[in-house]
C-alpha cells in the first residue's frame, strides 16, 4: 500500500492499459454468496465453455457483446487473458482486456452459459461474435457476481 503523485494528465479511467473482471456463478445454494454471485441449478459443460473462451482471442470486434446505442468510437477490444476457475460449487469466469464495452463481460458470460447448457455450439459462439449484432448474443447475466478485480496503468 502506497501513495504516489500522478502526472497532471493522468485519468483513472482513460489511462488504464488493462482491466480485469471476474464473474461468479454458484451451482450450490450458499447464503454467504447471496448478492455476490448468480445461482444456476443446472450443470454446465465447462469443457465447451473453455473451448469457446479460447476462441475469444481470435477476435477484436465485440459489438455483439456491447450495450446498444453507446457513444464509443470503436467496439474493438484486445482480450489479454480469459478462462474459468472451478471450486466446490463455484465457477469463476475471469477476463482481462485492454478495454471493455458497456455490459460486455455480462453479455459474454451469458453467451458462455448458453454454450455450457449446449443451447449453442462453440462454432455458434464464434458466429455470434462475427455477426456484430447484440441481438444474436445470449442474455446479460445479473449484475450480482460481477467484480472488477484489477486495473493496470
mmCIF file with all atom_site columns, C-alpha atoms in Angstrom:
data_model
loop_
_atom_site.group_PDB
_atom_site.id
_atom_site.type_symbol
_atom_site.label_atom_id
_atom_site.label_alt_id
_atom_site.label_comp_id
_atom_site.label_asym_id
_atom_site.label_entity_id
_atom_site.label_seq_id
_atom_site.pdbx_PDB_ins_code
_atom_site.Cartn_x
_atom_site.Cartn_y
_atom_site.Cartn_z
_atom_site.occupancy
_atom_site.B_iso_or_equiv
_atom_site.pdbx_formal_charge
_atom_site.auth_seq_id
_atom_site.auth_comp_id
_atom_site.auth_asym_id
_atom_site.auth_atom_id
_atom_site.pdbx_PDB_model_num
ATOM 1   C CA . UNK A 1 1   ? 0.000   0.000   0.000   1.00 0.00 ? 1   UNK A CA 1
ATOM 2   C CA . UNK A 1 2   ? 1.396   3.321   -1.035  1.00 0.00 ? 2   UNK A CA 1
ATOM 3   C CA . UNK A 1 3   ? 0.520   6.675   -2.447  1.00 0.00 ? 3   UNK A CA 1
ATOM 4   C CA . UNK A 1 4   ? 2.283   8.321   -5.353  1.00 0.00 ? 4   UNK A CA 1
ATOM 5   C CA . UNK A 1 5   ? 1.687   11.623  -7.070  1.00 0.00 ? 5   UNK A CA 1
ATOM 6   C CA . UNK A 1 6   ? 0.240   11.154  -10.550 1.00 0.00 ? 6   UNK A CA 1
ATOM 7   C CA . UNK A 1 7   ? 1.038   13.295  -13.551 1.00 0.00 ? 7   UNK A CA 1
ATOM 8   C CA . UNK A 1 8   ? -1.374  16.112  -14.333 1.00 0.00 ? 8   UNK A CA 1
ATOM 9   C CA . UNK A 1 9   ? -2.658  14.302  -17.449 1.00 0.00 ? 9   UNK A CA 1
ATOM 10  C CA . UNK A 1 10  ? -3.438  11.069  -15.568 1.00 0.00 ? 10  UNK A CA 1
ATOM 11  C CA . UNK A 1 11  ? -7.037  9.858   -15.728 1.00 0.00 ? 11  UNK A CA 1
ATOM 12  C CA . UNK A 1 12  ? -8.175  6.937   -13.543 1.00 0.00 ? 12  UNK A CA 1
ATOM 13  C CA . UNK A 1 13  ? -10.379 5.551   -16.315 1.00 0.00 ? 13  UNK A CA 1
ATOM 14  C CA . UNK A 1 14  ? -8.697  6.528   -19.582 1.00 0.00 ? 14  UNK A CA 1
ATOM 15  C CA . UNK A 1 15  ? -5.050  5.990   -18.556 1.00 0.00 ? 15  UNK A CA 1
ATOM 16  C CA . UNK A 1 16  ? -5.542  2.294   -17.769 1.00 0.00 ? 16  UNK A CA 1
ATOM 17  C CA . UNK A 1 17  ? -3.808  -0.167  -20.103 1.00 0.00 ? 17  UNK A CA 1
ATOM 18  C CA . UNK A 1 18  ? -5.833  -3.175  -18.918 1.00 0.00 ? 18  UNK A CA 1
ATOM 19  C CA . UNK A 1 19  ? -8.712  -4.120  -16.664 1.00 0.00 ? 19  UNK A CA 1
ATOM 20  C CA . UNK A 1 20  ? -9.665  -7.470  -15.163 1.00 0.00 ? 20  UNK A CA 1
ATOM 21  C CA . UNK A 1 21  ? -13.099 -8.766  -14.232 1.00 0.00 ? 21  UNK A CA 1
ATOM 22  C CA . UNK A 1 22  ? -14.461 -11.911 -12.670 1.00 0.00 ? 22  UNK A CA 1
ATOM 23  C CA . UNK A 1 23  ? -17.992 -13.252 -12.798 1.00 0.00 ? 23  UNK A CA 1
ATOM 24  C CA . UNK A 1 24  ? -19.033 -15.705 -10.074 1.00 0.00 ? 24  UNK A CA 1
ATOM 25  C CA . UNK A 1 25  ? -21.622 -18.426 -10.691 1.00 0.00 ? 25  UNK A CA 1
ATOM 26  C CA . UNK A 1 26  ? -22.709 -20.768 -7.913  1.00 0.00 ? 26  UNK A CA 1
ATOM 27  C CA . UNK A 1 27  ? -24.111 -24.212 -8.589  1.00 0.00 ? 27  UNK A CA 1
ATOM 28  C CA . UNK A 1 28  ? -24.965 -24.908 -4.953  1.00 0.00 ? 28  UNK A CA 1
ATOM 29  C CA . UNK A 1 29  ? -27.039 -22.696 -2.688  1.00 0.00 ? 29  UNK A CA 1
ATOM 30  C CA . UNK A 1 30  ? -24.721 -20.695 -0.469  1.00 0.00 ? 30  UNK A CA 1
ATOM 31  C CA . UNK A 1 31  ? -26.161 -17.987 1.798   1.00 0.00 ? 31  UNK A CA 1
ATOM 32  C CA . UNK A 1 32  ? -22.727 -16.361 2.079   1.00 0.00 ? 32  UNK A CA 1
ATOM 33  C CA . UNK A 1 33  ? -22.731 -15.662 -1.670  1.00 0.00 ? 33  UNK A CA 1
ATOM 34  C CA . UNK A 1 34  ? -26.262 -14.218 -1.926  1.00 0.00 ? 34  UNK A CA 1
ATOM 35  C CA . UNK A 1 35  ? -25.964 -10.942 -3.822  1.00 0.00 ? 35  UNK A CA 1
ATOM 36  C CA . UNK A 1 36  ? -22.375 -11.795 -4.726  1.00 0.00 ? 36  UNK A CA 1
ATOM 37  C CA . UNK A 1 37  ? -22.993 -14.489 -7.330  1.00 0.00 ? 37  UNK A CA 1
ATOM 38  C CA . UNK A 1 38  ? -25.519 -15.838 -9.805  1.00 0.00 ? 38  UNK A CA 1
ATOM 39  C CA . UNK A 1 39  ? -27.062 -19.130 -8.750  1.00 0.00 ? 39  UNK A CA 1
ATOM 40  C CA . UNK A 1 40  ? -27.596 -21.721 -11.508 1.00 0.00 ? 40  UNK A CA 1
ATOM 41  C CA . UNK A 1 41  ? -29.129 -25.085 -10.689 1.00 0.00 ? 41  UNK A CA 1
ATOM 42  C CA . UNK A 1 42  ? -28.383 -26.919 -13.902 1.00 0.00 ? 42  UNK A CA 1
ATOM 43  C CA . UNK A 1 43  ? -24.857 -28.213 -14.526 1.00 0.00 ? 43  UNK A CA 1
ATOM 44  C CA . UNK A 1 44  ? -22.741 -26.609 -17.229 1.00 0.00 ? 44  UNK A CA 1
ATOM 45  C CA . UNK A 1 45  ? -20.367 -28.271 -19.700 1.00 0.00 ? 45  UNK A CA 1
ATOM 46  C CA . UNK A 1 46  ? -17.236 -26.434 -18.577 1.00 0.00 ? 46  UNK A CA 1
ATOM 47  C CA . UNK A 1 47  ? -15.078 -28.025 -21.297 1.00 0.00 ? 47  UNK A CA 1
ATOM 48  C CA . UNK A 1 48  ? -17.288 -26.479 -24.003 1.00 0.00 ? 48  UNK A CA 1
ATOM 49  C CA . UNK A 1 49  ? -17.194 -23.110 -22.255 1.00 0.00 ? 49  UNK A CA 1
ATOM 50  C CA . UNK A 1 50  ? -13.387 -23.265 -22.079 1.00 0.00 ? 50  UNK A CA 1
ATOM 51  C CA . UNK A 1 51  ? -13.232 -24.070 -25.789 1.00 0.00 ? 51  UNK A CA 1
ATOM 52  C CA . UNK A 1 52  ? -15.424 -21.027 -26.546 1.00 0.00 ? 52  UNK A CA 1
ATOM 53  C CA . UNK A 1 53  ? -13.295 -18.833 -24.277 1.00 0.00 ? 53  UNK A CA 1
ATOM 54  C CA . UNK A 1 54  ? -10.174 -19.887 -26.201 1.00 0.00 ? 54  UNK A CA 1
ATOM 55  C CA . UNK A 1 55  ? -11.837 -18.573 -29.377 1.00 0.00 ? 55  UNK A CA 1
ATOM 56  C CA . UNK A 1 56  ? -12.259 -15.079 -27.870 1.00 0.00 ? 56  UNK A CA 1
ATOM 57  C CA . UNK A 1 57  ? -8.571  -14.424 -28.565 1.00 0.00 ? 57  UNK A CA 1
ATOM 58  C CA . UNK A 1 58  ? -9.240  -14.668 -32.315 1.00 0.00 ? 58  UNK A CA 1
ATOM 59  C CA . UNK A 1 59  ? -11.439 -11.554 -32.303 1.00 0.00 ? 59  UNK A CA 1
ATOM 60  C CA . UNK A 1 60  ? -11.182 -7.837  -31.612 1.00 0.00 ? 60  UNK A CA 1
ATOM 61  C CA . UNK A 1 61  ? -14.667 -6.577  -32.596 1.00 0.00 ? 61  UNK A CA 1
ATOM 62  C CA . UNK A 1 62  ? -17.049 -7.329  -29.726 1.00 0.00 ? 62  UNK A CA 1
ATOM 63  C CA . UNK A 1 63  ? -20.108 -5.427  -30.978 1.00 0.00 ? 63  UNK A CA 1
ATOM 64  C CA . UNK A 1 64  ? -22.257 -8.496  -30.257 1.00 0.00 ? 64  UNK A CA 1
ATOM 65  C CA . UNK A 1 65  ? -21.500 -8.129  -26.555 1.00 0.00 ? 65  UNK A CA 1
ATOM 66  C CA . UNK A 1 66  ? -21.907 -4.366  -26.259 1.00 0.00 ? 66  UNK A CA 1
ATOM 67  C CA . UNK A 1 67  ? -24.834 -2.466  -24.869 1.00 0.00 ? 67  UNK A CA 1
ATOM 68  C CA . UNK A 1 68  ? -26.701 -0.836  -27.748 1.00 0.00 ? 68  UNK A CA 1
ATOM 69  C CA . UNK A 1 69  ? -26.586 2.914   -28.507 1.00 0.00 ? 69  UNK A CA 1
ATOM 70  C CA . UNK A 1 70  ? -23.413 3.835   -26.649 1.00 0.00 ? 70  UNK A CA 1
ATOM 71  C CA . UNK A 1 71  ? -21.094 6.711   -27.538 1.00 0.00 ? 71  UNK A CA 1
ATOM 72  C CA . UNK A 1 72  ? -17.937 4.716   -28.248 1.00 0.00 ? 72  UNK A CA 1
ATOM 73  C CA . UNK A 1 73  ? -15.810 5.282   -31.342 1.00 0.00 ? 73  UNK A CA 1
ATOM 74  C CA . UNK A 1 74  ? -14.927 1.598   -31.744 1.00 0.00 ? 74  UNK A CA 1
ATOM 75  C CA . UNK A 1 75  ? -16.095 -1.752  -30.413 1.00 0.00 ? 75  UNK A CA 1
ATOM 76  C CA . UNK A 1 76  ? -12.610 -3.216  -30.706 1.00 0.00 ? 76  UNK A CA 1
ATOM 77  C CA . UNK A 1 77  ? -11.011 -4.694  -27.600 1.00 0.00 ? 77  UNK A CA 1
ATOM 78  C CA . UNK A 1 78  ? -7.940  -6.891  -27.165 1.00 0.00 ? 78  UNK A CA 1
ATOM 79  C CA . UNK A 1 79  ? -8.512  -9.842  -24.849 1.00 0.00 ? 79  UNK A CA 1
ATOM 80  C CA . UNK A 1 80  ? -5.300  -10.467 -22.900 1.00 0.00 ? 80  UNK A CA 1
ATOM 81  C CA . UNK A 1 81  ? -6.371  -13.315 -20.632 1.00 0.00 ? 81  UNK A CA 1
ATOM 82  C CA . UNK A 1 82  ? -9.578  -15.287 -20.050 1.00 0.00 ? 82  UNK A CA 1
ATOM 83  C CA . UNK A 1 83  ? -10.595 -18.573 -18.521 1.00 0.00 ? 83  UNK A CA 1
ATOM 84  C CA . UNK A 1 84  ? -12.599 -20.432 -15.917 1.00 0.00 ? 84  UNK A CA 1
ATOM 85  C CA . UNK A 1 85  ? -11.674 -21.496 -12.397 1.00 0.00 ? 85  UNK A CA 1
ATOM 86  C CA . UNK A 1 86  ? -13.751 -24.032 -10.506 1.00 0.00 ? 86  UNK A CA 1
ATOM 87  C CA . UNK A 1 87  ? -14.019 -24.657 -6.811  1.00 0.00 ? 87  UNK A CA 1
ATOM 88  C CA . UNK A 1 88  ? -16.624 -26.720 -4.980  1.00 0.00 ? 88  UNK A CA 1
ATOM 89  C CA . UNK A 1 89  ? -19.964 -25.350 -6.173  1.00 0.00 ? 89  UNK A CA 1
ATOM 90  C CA . UNK A 1 90  ? -18.401 -22.182 -7.639  1.00 0.00 ? 90  UNK A CA 1
ATOM 91  C CA . UNK A 1 91  ? -17.494 -21.335 -11.234 1.00 0.00 ? 91  UNK A CA 1
ATOM 92  C CA . UNK A 1 92  ? -15.488 -18.159 -11.844 1.00 0.00 ? 92  UNK A CA 1
ATOM 93  C CA . UNK A 1 93  ? -15.158 -16.726 -15.355 1.00 0.00 ? 93  UNK A CA 1
ATOM 94  C CA . UNK A 1 94  ? -12.229 -14.298 -15.475 1.00 0.00 ? 94  UNK A CA 1
ATOM 95  C CA . UNK A 1 95  ? -11.226 -11.950 -18.265 1.00 0.00 ? 95  UNK A CA 1
ATOM 96  C CA . UNK A 1 96  ? -8.608  -9.250  -18.814 1.00 0.00 ? 96  UNK A CA 1
ATOM 97  C CA . UNK A 1 97  ? -8.578  -6.858  -21.776 1.00 0.00 ? 97  UNK A CA 1
ATOM 98  C CA . UNK A 1 98  ? -7.170  -3.513  -22.798 1.00 0.00 ? 98  UNK A CA 1
ATOM 99  C CA . UNK A 1 99  ? -10.709 -2.103  -22.570 1.00 0.00 ? 99  UNK A CA 1
ATOM 100 C CA . UNK A 1 100 ? -14.283 -3.274  -22.194 1.00 0.00 ? 100 UNK A CA 1
ATOM 101 C CA . UNK A 1 101 ? -17.546 -2.174  -23.738 1.00 0.00 ? 101 UNK A CA 1
ATOM 102 C CA . UNK A 1 102 ? -20.574 -1.434  -21.580 1.00 0.00 ? 102 UNK A CA 1
ATOM 103 C CA . UNK A 1 103 ? -22.162 -4.700  -20.481 1.00 0.00 ? 103 UNK A CA 1
ATOM 104 C CA . UNK A 1 104 ? -19.514 -6.747  -22.330 1.00 0.00 ? 104 UNK A CA 1
ATOM 105 C CA . UNK A 1 105 ? -18.484 -9.113  -19.524 1.00 0.00 ? 105 UNK A CA 1
ATOM 106 C CA . UNK A 1 106 ? -22.075 -9.872  -18.529 1.00 0.00 ? 106 UNK A CA 1
ATOM 107 C CA . UNK A 1 107 ? -23.079 -10.499 -22.167 1.00 0.00 ? 107 UNK A CA 1
ATOM 108 C CA . UNK A 1 108 ? -20.079 -12.761 -22.829 1.00 0.00 ? 108 UNK A CA 1
ATOM 109 C CA . UNK A 1 109 ? -20.821 -14.671 -19.627 1.00 0.00 ? 109 UNK A CA 1
ATOM 110 C CA . UNK A 1 110 ? -24.471 -15.149 -20.588 1.00 0.00 ? 110 UNK A CA 1
ATOM 111 C CA . UNK A 1 111 ? -23.479 -16.424 -24.017 1.00 0.00 ? 111 UNK A CA 1
ATOM 112 C CA . UNK A 1 112 ? -20.873 -18.752 -22.492 1.00 0.00 ? 112 UNK A CA 1
ATOM 113 C CA . UNK A 1 113 ? -23.569 -20.138 -20.198 1.00 0.00 ? 113 UNK A CA 1
ATOM 114 C CA . UNK A 1 114 ? -25.636 -20.886 -23.307 1.00 0.00 ? 114 UNK A CA 1
ATOM 115 C CA . UNK A 1 115 ? -22.622 -22.817 -24.628 1.00 0.00 ? 115 UNK A CA 1
ATOM 116 C CA . UNK A 1 116 ? -22.317 -24.624 -21.283 1.00 0.00 ? 116 UNK A CA 1
ATOM 117 C CA . UNK A 1 117 ? -26.011 -25.545 -21.425 1.00 0.00 ? 117 UNK A CA 1
ATOM 118 C CA . UNK A 1 118 ? -25.478 -26.738 -25.019 1.00 0.00 ? 118 UNK A CA 1
ATOM 119 C CA . UNK A 1 119 ? -28.044 -24.257 -26.326 1.00 0.00 ? 119 UNK A CA 1
ATOM 120 C CA . UNK A 1 120 ? -25.399 -23.073 -28.793 1.00 0.00 ? 120 UNK A CA 1
ATOM 121 C CA . UNK A 1 121 ? -22.234 -24.714 -30.094 1.00 0.00 ? 121 UNK A CA 1
ATOM 122 C CA . UNK A 1 122 ? -18.715 -23.335 -29.895 1.00 0.00 ? 122 UNK A CA 1
ATOM 123 C CA . UNK A 1 123 ? -18.931 -22.570 -33.619 1.00 0.00 ? 123 UNK A CA 1
ATOM 124 C CA . UNK A 1 124 ? -22.254 -20.850 -32.942 1.00 0.00 ? 124 UNK A CA 1
ATOM 125 C CA . UNK A 1 125 ? -20.484 -18.754 -30.304 1.00 0.00 ? 125 UNK A CA 1
ATOM 126 C CA . UNK A 1 126 ? -17.991 -17.646 -32.958 1.00 0.00 ? 126 UNK A CA 1
ATOM 127 C CA . UNK A 1 127 ? -20.786 -16.847 -35.410 1.00 0.00 ? 127 UNK A CA 1
ATOM 128 C CA . UNK A 1 128 ? -22.396 -14.636 -32.769 1.00 0.00 ? 128 UNK A CA 1
ATOM 129 C CA . UNK A 1 129 ? -19.169 -12.641 -32.444 1.00 0.00 ? 129 UNK A CA 1
ATOM 130 C CA . UNK A 1 130 ? -18.784 -12.408 -36.223 1.00 0.00 ? 130 UNK A CA 1
ATOM 131 C CA . UNK A 1 131 ? -22.390 -11.214 -36.642 1.00 0.00 ? 131 UNK A CA 1
ATOM 132 C CA . UNK A 1 132 ? -21.523 -7.984  -34.749 1.00 0.00 ? 132 UNK A CA 1
ATOM 133 C CA . UNK A 1 133 ? -25.149 -7.851  -33.621 1.00 0.00 ? 133 UNK A CA 1
ATOM 134 C CA . UNK A 1 134 ? -26.124 -7.660  -29.938 1.00 0.00 ? 134 UNK A CA 1
ATOM 135 C CA . UNK A 1 135 ? -29.444 -9.368  -30.681 1.00 0.00 ? 135 UNK A CA 1
ATOM 136 C CA . UNK A 1 136 ? -27.573 -12.561 -31.635 1.00 0.00 ? 136 UNK A CA 1
ATOM 137 C CA . UNK A 1 137 ? -25.803 -12.964 -28.281 1.00 0.00 ? 137 UNK A CA 1
ATOM 138 C CA . UNK A 1 138 ? -27.159 -14.554 -25.116 1.00 0.00 ? 138 UNK A CA 1
ATOM 139 C CA . UNK A 1 139 ? -28.769 -12.750 -22.232 1.00 0.00 ? 139 UNK A CA 1
ATOM 140 C CA . UNK A 1 140 ? -26.767 -10.474 -19.986 1.00 0.00 ? 140 UNK A CA 1
ATOM 141 C CA . UNK A 1 141 ? -26.327 -12.218 -16.686 1.00 0.00 ? 141 UNK A CA 1
ATOM 142 C CA . UNK A 1 142 ? -27.366 -10.386 -13.494 1.00 0.00 ? 142 UNK A CA 1
ATOM 143 C CA . UNK A 1 143 ? -25.021 -7.762  -12.075 1.00 0.00 ? 143 UNK A CA 1
ATOM 144 C CA . UNK A 1 144 ? -24.605 -9.779  -8.876  1.00 0.00 ? 144 UNK A CA 1
ATOM 145 C CA . UNK A 1 145 ? -21.493 -11.799 -9.390  1.00 0.00 ? 145 UNK A CA 1
ATOM 146 C CA . UNK A 1 146 ? -19.550 -9.265  -11.473 1.00 0.00 ? 146 UNK A CA 1
ATOM 147 C CA . UNK A 1 147 ? -16.365 -7.894  -9.908  1.00 0.00 ? 147 UNK A CA 1
ATOM 148 C CA . UNK A 1 148 ? -13.661 -5.541  -11.150 1.00 0.00 ? 148 UNK A CA 1
ATOM 149 C CA . UNK A 1 149 ? -10.567 -7.299  -9.838  1.00 0.00 ? 149 UNK A CA 1
ATOM 150 C CA . UNK A 1 150 ? -7.725  -5.277  -11.274 1.00 0.00 ? 150 UNK A CA 1
ATOM 151 C CA . UNK A 1 151 ? -6.614  -2.240  -13.248 1.00 0.00 ? 151 UNK A CA 1
ATOM 152 C CA . UNK A 1 152 ? -3.108  -1.776  -14.676 1.00 0.00 ? 152 UNK A CA 1
ATOM 153 C CA . UNK A 1 153 ? -1.661  1.593   -15.619 1.00 0.00 ? 153 UNK A CA 1
#
